[in-house]
mmCIF file of N, CA and C and ligand atoms in Angstrom:
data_model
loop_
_atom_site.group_PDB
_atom_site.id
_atom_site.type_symbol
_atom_site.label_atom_id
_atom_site.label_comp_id
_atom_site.label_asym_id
_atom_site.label_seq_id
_atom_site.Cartn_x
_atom_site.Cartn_y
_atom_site.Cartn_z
ATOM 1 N N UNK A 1 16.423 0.232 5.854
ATOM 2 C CA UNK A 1 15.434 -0.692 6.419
ATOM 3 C C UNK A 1 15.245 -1.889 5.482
ATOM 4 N N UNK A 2 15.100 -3.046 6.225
ATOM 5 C CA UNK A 2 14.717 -4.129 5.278
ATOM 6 C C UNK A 2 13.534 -4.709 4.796
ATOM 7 N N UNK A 3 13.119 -5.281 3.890
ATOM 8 C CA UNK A 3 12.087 -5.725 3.590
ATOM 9 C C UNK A 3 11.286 -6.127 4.698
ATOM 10 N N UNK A 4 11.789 -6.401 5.043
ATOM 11 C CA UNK A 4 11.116 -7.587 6.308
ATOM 12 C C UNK A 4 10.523 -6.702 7.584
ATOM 13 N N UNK A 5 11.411 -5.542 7.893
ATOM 14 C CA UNK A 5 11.590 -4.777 8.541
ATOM 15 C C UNK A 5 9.777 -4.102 8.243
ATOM 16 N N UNK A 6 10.192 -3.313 6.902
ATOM 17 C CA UNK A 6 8.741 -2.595 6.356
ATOM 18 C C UNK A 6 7.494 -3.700 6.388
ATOM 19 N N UNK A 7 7.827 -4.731 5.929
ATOM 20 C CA UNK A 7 6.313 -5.665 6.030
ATOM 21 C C UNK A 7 5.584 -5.522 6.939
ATOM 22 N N UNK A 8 6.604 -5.698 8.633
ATOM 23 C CA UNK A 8 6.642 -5.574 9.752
ATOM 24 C C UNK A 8 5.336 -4.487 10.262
ATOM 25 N N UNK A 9 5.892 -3.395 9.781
ATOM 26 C CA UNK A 9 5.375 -2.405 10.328
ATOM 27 C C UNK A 9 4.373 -1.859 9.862
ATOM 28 N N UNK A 10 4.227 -2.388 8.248
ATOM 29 C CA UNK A 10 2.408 -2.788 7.593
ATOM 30 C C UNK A 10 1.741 -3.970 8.461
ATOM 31 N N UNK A 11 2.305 -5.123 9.353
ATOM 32 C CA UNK A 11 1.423 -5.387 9.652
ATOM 33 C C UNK A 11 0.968 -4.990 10.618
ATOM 34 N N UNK A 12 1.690 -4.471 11.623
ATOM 35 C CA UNK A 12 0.993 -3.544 12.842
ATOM 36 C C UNK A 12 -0.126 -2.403 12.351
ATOM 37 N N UNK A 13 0.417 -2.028 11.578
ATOM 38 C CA UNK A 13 -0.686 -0.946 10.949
ATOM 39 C C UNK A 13 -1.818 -1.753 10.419
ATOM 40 N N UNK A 14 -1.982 -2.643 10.329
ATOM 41 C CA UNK A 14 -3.428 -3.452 9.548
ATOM 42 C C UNK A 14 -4.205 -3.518 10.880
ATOM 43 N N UNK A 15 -3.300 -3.651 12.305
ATOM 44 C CA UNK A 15 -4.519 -4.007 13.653
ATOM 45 C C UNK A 15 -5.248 -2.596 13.617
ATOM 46 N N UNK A 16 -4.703 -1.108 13.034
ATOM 47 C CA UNK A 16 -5.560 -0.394 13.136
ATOM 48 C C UNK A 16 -6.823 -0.038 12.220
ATOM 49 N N UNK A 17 -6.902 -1.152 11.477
ATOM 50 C CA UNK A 17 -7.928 -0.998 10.268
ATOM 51 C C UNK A 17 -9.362 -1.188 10.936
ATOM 52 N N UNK A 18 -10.461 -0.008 10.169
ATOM 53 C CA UNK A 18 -11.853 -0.067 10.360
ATOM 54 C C UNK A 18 -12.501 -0.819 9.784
ATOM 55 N N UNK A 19 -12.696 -2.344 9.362
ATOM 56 C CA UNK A 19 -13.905 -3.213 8.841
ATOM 57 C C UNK A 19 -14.485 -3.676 9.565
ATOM 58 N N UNK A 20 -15.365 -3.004 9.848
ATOM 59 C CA UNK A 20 -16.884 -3.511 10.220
ATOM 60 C C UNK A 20 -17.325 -4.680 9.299
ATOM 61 N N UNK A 21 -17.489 -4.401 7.739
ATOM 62 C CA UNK A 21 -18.236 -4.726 6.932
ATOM 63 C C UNK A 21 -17.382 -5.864 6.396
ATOM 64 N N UNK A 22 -16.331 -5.627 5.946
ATOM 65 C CA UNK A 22 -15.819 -7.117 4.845
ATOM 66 C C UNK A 22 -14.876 -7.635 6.239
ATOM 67 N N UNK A 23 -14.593 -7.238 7.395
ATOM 68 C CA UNK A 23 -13.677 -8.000 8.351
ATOM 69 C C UNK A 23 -12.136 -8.222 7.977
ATOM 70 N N UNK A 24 -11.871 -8.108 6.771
ATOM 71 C CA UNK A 24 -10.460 -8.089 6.042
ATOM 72 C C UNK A 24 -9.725 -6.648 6.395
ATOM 73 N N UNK A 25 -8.725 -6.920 7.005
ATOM 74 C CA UNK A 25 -7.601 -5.829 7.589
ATOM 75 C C UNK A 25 -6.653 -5.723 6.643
ATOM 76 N N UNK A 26 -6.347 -4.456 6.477
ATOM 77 C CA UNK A 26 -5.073 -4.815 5.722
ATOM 78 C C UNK A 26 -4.330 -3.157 6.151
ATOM 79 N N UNK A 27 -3.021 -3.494 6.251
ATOM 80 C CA UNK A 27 -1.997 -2.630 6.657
ATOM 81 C C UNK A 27 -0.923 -2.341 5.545
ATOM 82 N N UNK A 28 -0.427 -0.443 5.390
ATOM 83 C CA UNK A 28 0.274 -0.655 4.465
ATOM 84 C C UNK A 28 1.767 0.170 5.425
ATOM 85 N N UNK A 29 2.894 0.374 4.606
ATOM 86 C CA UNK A 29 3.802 1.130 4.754
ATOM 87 C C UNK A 29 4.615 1.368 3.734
ATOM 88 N N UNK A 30 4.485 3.037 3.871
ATOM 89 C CA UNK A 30 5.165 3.631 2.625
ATOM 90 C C UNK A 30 6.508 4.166 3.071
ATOM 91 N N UNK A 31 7.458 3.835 2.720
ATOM 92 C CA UNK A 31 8.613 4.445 2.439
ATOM 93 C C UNK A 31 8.851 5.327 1.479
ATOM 94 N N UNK A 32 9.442 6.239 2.403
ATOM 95 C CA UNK A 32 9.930 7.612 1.252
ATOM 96 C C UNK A 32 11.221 8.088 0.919
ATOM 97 N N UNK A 33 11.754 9.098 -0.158
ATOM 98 C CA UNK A 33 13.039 9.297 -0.113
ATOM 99 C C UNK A 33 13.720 9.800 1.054
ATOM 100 N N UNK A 34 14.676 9.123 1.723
ATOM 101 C CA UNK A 34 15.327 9.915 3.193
ATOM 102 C C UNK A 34 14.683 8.922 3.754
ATOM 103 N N UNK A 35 13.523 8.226 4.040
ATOM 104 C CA UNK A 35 13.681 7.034 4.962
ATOM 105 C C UNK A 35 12.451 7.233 5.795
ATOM 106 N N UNK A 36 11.418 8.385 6.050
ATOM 107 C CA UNK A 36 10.328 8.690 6.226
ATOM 108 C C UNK A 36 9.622 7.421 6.114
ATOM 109 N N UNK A 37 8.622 7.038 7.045
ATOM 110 C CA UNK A 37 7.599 5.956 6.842
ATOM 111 C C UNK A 37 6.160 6.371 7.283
ATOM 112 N N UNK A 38 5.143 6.296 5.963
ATOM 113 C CA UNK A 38 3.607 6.341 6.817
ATOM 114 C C UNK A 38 3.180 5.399 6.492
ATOM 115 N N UNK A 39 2.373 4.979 7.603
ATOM 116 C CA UNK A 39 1.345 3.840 7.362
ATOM 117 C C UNK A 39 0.073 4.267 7.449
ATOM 118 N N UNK A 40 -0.575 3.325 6.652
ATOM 119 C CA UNK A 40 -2.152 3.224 6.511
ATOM 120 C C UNK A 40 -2.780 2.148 6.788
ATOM 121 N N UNK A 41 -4.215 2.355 7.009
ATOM 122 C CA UNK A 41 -4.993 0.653 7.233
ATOM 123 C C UNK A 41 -6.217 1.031 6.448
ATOM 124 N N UNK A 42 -7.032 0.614 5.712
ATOM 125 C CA UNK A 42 -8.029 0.409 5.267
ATOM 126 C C UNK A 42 -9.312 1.028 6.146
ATOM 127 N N UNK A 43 -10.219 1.422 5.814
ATOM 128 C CA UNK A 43 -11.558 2.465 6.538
ATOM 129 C C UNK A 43 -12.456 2.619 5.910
ATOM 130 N N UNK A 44 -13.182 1.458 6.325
ATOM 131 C CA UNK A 44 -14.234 1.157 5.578
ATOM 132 C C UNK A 44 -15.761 1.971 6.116
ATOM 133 N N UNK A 45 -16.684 2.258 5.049
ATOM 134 C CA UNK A 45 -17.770 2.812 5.387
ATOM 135 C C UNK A 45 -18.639 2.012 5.473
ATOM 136 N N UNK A 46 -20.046 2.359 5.433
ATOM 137 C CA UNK A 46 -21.806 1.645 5.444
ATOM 138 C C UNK A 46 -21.888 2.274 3.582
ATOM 139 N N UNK A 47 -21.482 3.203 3.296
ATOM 140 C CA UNK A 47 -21.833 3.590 1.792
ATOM 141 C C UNK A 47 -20.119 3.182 1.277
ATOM 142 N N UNK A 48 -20.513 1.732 1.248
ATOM 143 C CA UNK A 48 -19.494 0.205 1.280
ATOM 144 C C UNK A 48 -18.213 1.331 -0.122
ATOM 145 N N UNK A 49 -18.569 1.836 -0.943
ATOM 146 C CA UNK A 49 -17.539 2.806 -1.869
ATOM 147 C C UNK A 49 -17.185 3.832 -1.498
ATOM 148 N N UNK A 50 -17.038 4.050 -0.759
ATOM 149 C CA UNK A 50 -16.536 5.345 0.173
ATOM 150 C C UNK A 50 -15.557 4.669 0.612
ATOM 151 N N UNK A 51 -15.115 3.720 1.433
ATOM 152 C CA UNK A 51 -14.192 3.042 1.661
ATOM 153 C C UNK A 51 -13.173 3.418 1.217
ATOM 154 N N UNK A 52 -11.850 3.750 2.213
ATOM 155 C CA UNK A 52 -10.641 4.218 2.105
ATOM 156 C C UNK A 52 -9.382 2.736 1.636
ATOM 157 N N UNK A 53 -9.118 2.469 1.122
ATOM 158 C CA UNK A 53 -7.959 1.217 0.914
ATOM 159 C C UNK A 53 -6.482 1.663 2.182
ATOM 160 N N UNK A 54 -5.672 0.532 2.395
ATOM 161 C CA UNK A 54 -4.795 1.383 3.368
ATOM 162 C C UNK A 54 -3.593 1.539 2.712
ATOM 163 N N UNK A 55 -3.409 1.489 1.535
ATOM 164 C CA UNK A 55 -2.337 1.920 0.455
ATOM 165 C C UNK A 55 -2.496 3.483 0.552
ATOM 166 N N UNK A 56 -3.804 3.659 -0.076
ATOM 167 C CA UNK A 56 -4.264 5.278 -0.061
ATOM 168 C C UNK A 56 -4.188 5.829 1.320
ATOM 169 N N UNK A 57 -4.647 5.396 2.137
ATOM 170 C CA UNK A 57 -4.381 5.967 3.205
ATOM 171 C C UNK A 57 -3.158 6.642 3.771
ATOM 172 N N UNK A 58 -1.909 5.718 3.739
ATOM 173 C CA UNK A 58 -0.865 6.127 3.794
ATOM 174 C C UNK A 58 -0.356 6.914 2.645
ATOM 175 N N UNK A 59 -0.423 6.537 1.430
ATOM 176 C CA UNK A 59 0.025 7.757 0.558
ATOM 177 C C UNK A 59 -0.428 9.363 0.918
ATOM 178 N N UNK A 60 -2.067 9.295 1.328
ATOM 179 C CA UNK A 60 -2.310 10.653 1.375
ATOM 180 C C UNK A 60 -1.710 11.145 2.847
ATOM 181 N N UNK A 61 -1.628 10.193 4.029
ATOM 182 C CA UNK A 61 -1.105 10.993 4.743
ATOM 183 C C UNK A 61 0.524 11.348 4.687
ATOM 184 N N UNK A 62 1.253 11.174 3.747
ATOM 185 C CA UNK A 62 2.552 10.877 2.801
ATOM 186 C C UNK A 62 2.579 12.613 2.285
ATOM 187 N N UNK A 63 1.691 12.679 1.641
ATOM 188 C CA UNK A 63 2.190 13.440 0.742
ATOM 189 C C UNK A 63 1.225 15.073 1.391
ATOM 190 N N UNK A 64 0.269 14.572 2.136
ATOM 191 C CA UNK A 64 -0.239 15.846 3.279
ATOM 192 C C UNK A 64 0.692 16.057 4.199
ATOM 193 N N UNK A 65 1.861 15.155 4.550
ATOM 194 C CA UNK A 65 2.952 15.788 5.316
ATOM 195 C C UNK A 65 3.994 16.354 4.421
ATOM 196 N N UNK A 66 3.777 16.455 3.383
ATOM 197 C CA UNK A 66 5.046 16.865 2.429
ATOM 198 C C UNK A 66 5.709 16.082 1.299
ATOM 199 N N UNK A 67 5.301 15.101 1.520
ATOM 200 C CA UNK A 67 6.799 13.773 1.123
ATOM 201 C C UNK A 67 5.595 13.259 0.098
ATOM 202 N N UNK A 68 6.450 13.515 -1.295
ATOM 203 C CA UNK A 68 5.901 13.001 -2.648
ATOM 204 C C UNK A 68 6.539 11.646 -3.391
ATOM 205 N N UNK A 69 8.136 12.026 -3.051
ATOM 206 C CA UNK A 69 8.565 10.711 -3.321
ATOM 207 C C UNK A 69 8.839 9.563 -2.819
ATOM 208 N N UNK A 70 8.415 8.593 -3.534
ATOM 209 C CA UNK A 70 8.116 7.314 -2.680
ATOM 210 C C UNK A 70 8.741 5.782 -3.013
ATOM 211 N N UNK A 71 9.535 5.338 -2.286
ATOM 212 C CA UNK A 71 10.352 4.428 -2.837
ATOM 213 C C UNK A 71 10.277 2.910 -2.722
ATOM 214 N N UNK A 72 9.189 3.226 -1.732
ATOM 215 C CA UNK A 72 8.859 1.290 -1.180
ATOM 216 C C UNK A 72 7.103 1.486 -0.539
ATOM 217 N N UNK A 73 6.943 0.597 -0.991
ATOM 218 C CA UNK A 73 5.351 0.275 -0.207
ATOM 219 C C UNK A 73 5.402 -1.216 0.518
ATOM 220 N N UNK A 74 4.955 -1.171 1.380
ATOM 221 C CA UNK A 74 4.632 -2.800 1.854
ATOM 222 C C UNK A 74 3.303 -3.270 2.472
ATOM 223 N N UNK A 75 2.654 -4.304 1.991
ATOM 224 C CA UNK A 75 1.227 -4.212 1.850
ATOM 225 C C UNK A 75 0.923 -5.565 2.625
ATOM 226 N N UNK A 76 0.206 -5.685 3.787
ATOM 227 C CA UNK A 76 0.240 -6.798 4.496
ATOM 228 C C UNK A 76 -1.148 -6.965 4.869
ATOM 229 N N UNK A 77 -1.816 -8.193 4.546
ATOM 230 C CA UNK A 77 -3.182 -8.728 5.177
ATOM 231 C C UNK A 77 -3.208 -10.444 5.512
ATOM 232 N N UNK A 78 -3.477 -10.593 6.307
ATOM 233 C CA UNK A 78 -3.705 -11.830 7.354
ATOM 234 C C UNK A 78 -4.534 -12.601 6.163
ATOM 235 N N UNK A 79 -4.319 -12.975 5.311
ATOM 236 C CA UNK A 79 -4.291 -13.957 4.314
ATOM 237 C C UNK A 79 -3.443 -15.031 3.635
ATOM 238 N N UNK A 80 -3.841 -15.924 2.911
ATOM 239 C CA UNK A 80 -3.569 -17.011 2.427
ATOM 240 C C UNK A 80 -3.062 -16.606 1.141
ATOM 241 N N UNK A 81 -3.347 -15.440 0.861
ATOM 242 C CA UNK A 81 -3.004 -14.788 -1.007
ATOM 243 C C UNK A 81 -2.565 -13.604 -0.737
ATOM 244 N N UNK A 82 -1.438 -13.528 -1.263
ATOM 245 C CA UNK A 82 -0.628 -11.979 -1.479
ATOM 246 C C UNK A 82 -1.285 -10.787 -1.705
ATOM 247 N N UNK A 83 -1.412 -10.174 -0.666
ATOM 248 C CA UNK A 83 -2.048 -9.219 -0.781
ATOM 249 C C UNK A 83 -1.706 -8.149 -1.639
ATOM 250 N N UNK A 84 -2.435 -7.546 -2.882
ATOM 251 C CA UNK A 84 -1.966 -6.967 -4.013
ATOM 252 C C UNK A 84 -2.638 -5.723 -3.637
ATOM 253 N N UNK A 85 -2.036 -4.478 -4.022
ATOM 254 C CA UNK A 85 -2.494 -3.093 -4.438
ATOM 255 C C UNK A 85 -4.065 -3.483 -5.233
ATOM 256 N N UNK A 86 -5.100 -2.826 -4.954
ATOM 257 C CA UNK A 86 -6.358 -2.533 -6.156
ATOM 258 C C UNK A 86 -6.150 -1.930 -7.247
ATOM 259 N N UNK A 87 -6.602 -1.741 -8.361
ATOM 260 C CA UNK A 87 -5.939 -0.765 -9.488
ATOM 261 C C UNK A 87 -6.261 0.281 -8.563
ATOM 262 N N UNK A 88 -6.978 0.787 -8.425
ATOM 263 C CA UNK A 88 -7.379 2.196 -7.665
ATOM 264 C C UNK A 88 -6.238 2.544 -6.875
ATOM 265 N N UNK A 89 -5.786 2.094 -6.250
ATOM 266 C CA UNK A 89 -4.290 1.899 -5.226
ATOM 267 C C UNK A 89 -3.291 2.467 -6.393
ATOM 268 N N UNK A 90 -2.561 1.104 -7.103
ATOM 269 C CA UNK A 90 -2.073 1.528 -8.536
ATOM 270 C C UNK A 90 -2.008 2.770 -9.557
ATOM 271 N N UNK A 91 -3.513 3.364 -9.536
ATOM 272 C CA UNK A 91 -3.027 4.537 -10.418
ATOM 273 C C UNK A 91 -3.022 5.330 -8.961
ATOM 274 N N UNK A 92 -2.987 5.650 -7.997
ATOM 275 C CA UNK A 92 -2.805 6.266 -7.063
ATOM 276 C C UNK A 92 -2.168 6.385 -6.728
ATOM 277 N N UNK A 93 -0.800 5.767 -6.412
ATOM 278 C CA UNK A 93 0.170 5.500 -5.816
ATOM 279 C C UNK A 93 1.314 6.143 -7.554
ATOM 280 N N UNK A 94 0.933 5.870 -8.195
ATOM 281 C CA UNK A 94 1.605 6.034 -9.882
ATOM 282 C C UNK A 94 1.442 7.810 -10.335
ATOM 283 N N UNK A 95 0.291 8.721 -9.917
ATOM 284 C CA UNK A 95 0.186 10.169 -9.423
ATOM 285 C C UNK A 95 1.759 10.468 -8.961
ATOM 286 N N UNK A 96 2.326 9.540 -8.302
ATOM 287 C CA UNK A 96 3.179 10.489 -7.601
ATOM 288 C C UNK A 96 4.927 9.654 -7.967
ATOM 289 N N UNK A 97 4.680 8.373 -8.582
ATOM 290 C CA UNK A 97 6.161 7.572 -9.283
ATOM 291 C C UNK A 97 6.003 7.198 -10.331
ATOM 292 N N UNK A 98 6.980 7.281 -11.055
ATOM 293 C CA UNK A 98 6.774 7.083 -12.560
ATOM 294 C C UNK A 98 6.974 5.831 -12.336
ATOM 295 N N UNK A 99 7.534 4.565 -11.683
ATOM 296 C CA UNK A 99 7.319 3.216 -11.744
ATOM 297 C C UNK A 99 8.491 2.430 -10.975
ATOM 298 N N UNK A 100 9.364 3.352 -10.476
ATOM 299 C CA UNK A 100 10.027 2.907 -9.900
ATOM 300 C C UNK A 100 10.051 1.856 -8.540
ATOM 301 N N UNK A 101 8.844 2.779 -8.094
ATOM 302 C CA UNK A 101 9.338 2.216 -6.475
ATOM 303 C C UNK A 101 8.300 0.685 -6.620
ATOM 304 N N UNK A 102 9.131 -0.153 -5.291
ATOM 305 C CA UNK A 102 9.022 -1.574 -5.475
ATOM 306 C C UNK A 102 7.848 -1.546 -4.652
ATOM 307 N N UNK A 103 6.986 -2.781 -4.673
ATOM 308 C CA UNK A 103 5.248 -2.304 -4.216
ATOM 309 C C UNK A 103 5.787 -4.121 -3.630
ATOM 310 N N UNK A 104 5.805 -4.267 -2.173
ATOM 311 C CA UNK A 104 5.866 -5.893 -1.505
ATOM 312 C C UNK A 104 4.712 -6.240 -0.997
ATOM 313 N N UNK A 105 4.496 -7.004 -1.625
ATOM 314 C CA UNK A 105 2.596 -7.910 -1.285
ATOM 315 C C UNK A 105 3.008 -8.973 -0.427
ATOM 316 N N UNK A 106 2.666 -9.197 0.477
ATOM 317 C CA UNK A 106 2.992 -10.159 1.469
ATOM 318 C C UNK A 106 1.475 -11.033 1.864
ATOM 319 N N UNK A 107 1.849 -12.029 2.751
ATOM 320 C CA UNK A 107 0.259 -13.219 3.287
ATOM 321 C C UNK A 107 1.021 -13.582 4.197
ATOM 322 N N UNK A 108 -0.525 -13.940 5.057
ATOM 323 C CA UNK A 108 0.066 -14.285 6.227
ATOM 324 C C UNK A 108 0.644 -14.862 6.592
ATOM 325 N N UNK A 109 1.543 -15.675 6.483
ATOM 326 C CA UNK A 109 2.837 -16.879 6.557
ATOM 327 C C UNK A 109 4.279 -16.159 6.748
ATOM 328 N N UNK A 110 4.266 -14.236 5.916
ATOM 329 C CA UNK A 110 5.270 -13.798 6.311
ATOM 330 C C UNK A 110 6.192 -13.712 4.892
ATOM 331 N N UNK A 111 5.594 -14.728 3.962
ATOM 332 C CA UNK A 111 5.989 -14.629 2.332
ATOM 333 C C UNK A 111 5.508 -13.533 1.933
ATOM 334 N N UNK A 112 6.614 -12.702 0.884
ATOM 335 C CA UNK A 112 5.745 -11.880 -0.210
ATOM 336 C C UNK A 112 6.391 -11.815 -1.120
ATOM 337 N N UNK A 113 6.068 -11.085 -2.360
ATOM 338 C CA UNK A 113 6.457 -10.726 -3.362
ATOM 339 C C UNK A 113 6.610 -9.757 -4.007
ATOM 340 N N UNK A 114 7.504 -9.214 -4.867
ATOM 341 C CA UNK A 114 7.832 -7.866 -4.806
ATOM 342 C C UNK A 114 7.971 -7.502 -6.214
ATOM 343 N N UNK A 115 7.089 -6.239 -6.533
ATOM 344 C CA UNK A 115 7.134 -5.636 -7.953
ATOM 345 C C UNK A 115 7.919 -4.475 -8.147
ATOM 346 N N UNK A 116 8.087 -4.180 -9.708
ATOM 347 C CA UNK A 116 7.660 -2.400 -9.666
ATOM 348 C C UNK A 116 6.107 -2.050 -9.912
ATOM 349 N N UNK A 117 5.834 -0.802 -9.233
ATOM 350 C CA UNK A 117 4.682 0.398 -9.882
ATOM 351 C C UNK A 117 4.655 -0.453 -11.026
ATOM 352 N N UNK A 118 5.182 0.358 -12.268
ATOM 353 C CA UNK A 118 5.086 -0.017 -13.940
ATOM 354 C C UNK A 118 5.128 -1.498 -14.049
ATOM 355 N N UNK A 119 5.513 -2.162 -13.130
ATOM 356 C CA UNK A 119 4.779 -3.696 -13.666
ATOM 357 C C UNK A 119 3.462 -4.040 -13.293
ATOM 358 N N UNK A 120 2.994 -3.404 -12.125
ATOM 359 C CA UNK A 120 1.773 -3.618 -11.427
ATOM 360 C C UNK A 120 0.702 -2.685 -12.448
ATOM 361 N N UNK A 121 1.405 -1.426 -12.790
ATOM 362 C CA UNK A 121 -0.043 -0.595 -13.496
ATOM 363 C C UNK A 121 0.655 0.200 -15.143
ATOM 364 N N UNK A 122 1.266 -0.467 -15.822
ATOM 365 C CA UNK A 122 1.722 -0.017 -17.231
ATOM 366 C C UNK A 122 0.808 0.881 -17.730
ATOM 367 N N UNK A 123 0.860 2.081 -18.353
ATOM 368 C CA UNK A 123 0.208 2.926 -19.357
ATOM 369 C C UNK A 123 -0.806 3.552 -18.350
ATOM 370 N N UNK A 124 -0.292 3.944 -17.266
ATOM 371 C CA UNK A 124 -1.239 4.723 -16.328
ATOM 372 C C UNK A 124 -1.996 6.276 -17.189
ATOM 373 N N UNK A 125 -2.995 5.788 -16.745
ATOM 374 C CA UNK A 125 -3.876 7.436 -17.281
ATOM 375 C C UNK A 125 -2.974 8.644 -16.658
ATOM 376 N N UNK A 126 -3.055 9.442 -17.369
ATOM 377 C CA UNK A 126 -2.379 10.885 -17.230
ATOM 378 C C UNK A 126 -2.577 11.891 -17.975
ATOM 379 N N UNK A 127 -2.543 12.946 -17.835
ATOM 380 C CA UNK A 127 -2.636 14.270 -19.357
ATOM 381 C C UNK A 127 -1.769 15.516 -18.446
HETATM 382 N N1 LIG B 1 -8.391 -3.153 0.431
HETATM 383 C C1 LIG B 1 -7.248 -2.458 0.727
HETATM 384 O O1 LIG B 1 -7.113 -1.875 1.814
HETATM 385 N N2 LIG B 1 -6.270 -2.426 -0.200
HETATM 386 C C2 LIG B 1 -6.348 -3.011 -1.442
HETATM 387 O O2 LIG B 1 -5.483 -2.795 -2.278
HETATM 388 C C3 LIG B 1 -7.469 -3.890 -1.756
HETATM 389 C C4 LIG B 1 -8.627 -3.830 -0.824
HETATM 390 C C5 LIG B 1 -9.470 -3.200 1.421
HETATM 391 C C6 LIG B 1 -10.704 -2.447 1.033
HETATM 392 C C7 LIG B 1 -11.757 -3.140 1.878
HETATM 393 O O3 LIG B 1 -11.814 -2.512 3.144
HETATM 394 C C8 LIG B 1 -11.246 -4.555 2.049
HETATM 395 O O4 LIG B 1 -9.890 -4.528 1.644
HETATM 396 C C9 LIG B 1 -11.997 -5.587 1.237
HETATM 397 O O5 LIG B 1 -12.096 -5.194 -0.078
#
């Protein structure tokens, strides 16, 4: 699948996002080893930190179906600025890759940009 391909299908997944509160959608898609894809959207609460991100979203429904390793993320919100992982996202997504997999921040124009994990979150907490 191509970049473009996965952005794609983070942004369909962002129309299913719950903000009530901040109105900002954002859609993710995780690629896994073998080619597996979940997506997530963001789910937001009234106890505004409870709030689900849609990075996490898709990871946990990722790895509640089985699938730990993860080789691509693609992160899409109807913005003017590249939509980036939160650290919270970051060490979350880093639980389960040592830094490999490439994390694509995209805006709405259809541009994005593309990291590793370990460039986005270096010296992740762990024990
Ligand atoms: N959000 C995400 O879904 N992913 C991120 O990495 C950053 C923030 C969501 C959380 C909240 O619903 C909205 O964006 C505004 O913060």
């Amino acid at each position: 699948m191509t970049d473009k391909e996965l952005l794609s299908i983070a942004r369909e997944a962002s129309r299913k996002a719950y903000v009530p509160y901040s109105k900002f959608a954002v859609g993710a898609a995780l690629e896994c080893r073998g080619g597996a894809v979940f997506t997530g959207c963001n789910v937001e609460n009234a106890a505004l930190g409870d709030t689900i991100c849609a990075e996490r979203t898709a990871c946990v429904k990722a790895v509640s179906e089985g699938y730990r390793e993860f080789v691509r993320i693609a992160i899409y919100a109807e913005s003017q600025n590249y939509c980036m992982p939160c650290g919270s996202c970051r060490q979350f997504l880093s639980e389960f890759n040592k830094g490999d997999m490439e994390v694509l921040c995209s805006r709405a124009d259809g541009r994005y940009v593309s990291y590793r994990l370990r460039e986005l979150m270096p010296h992740t907490f762990n024990y």
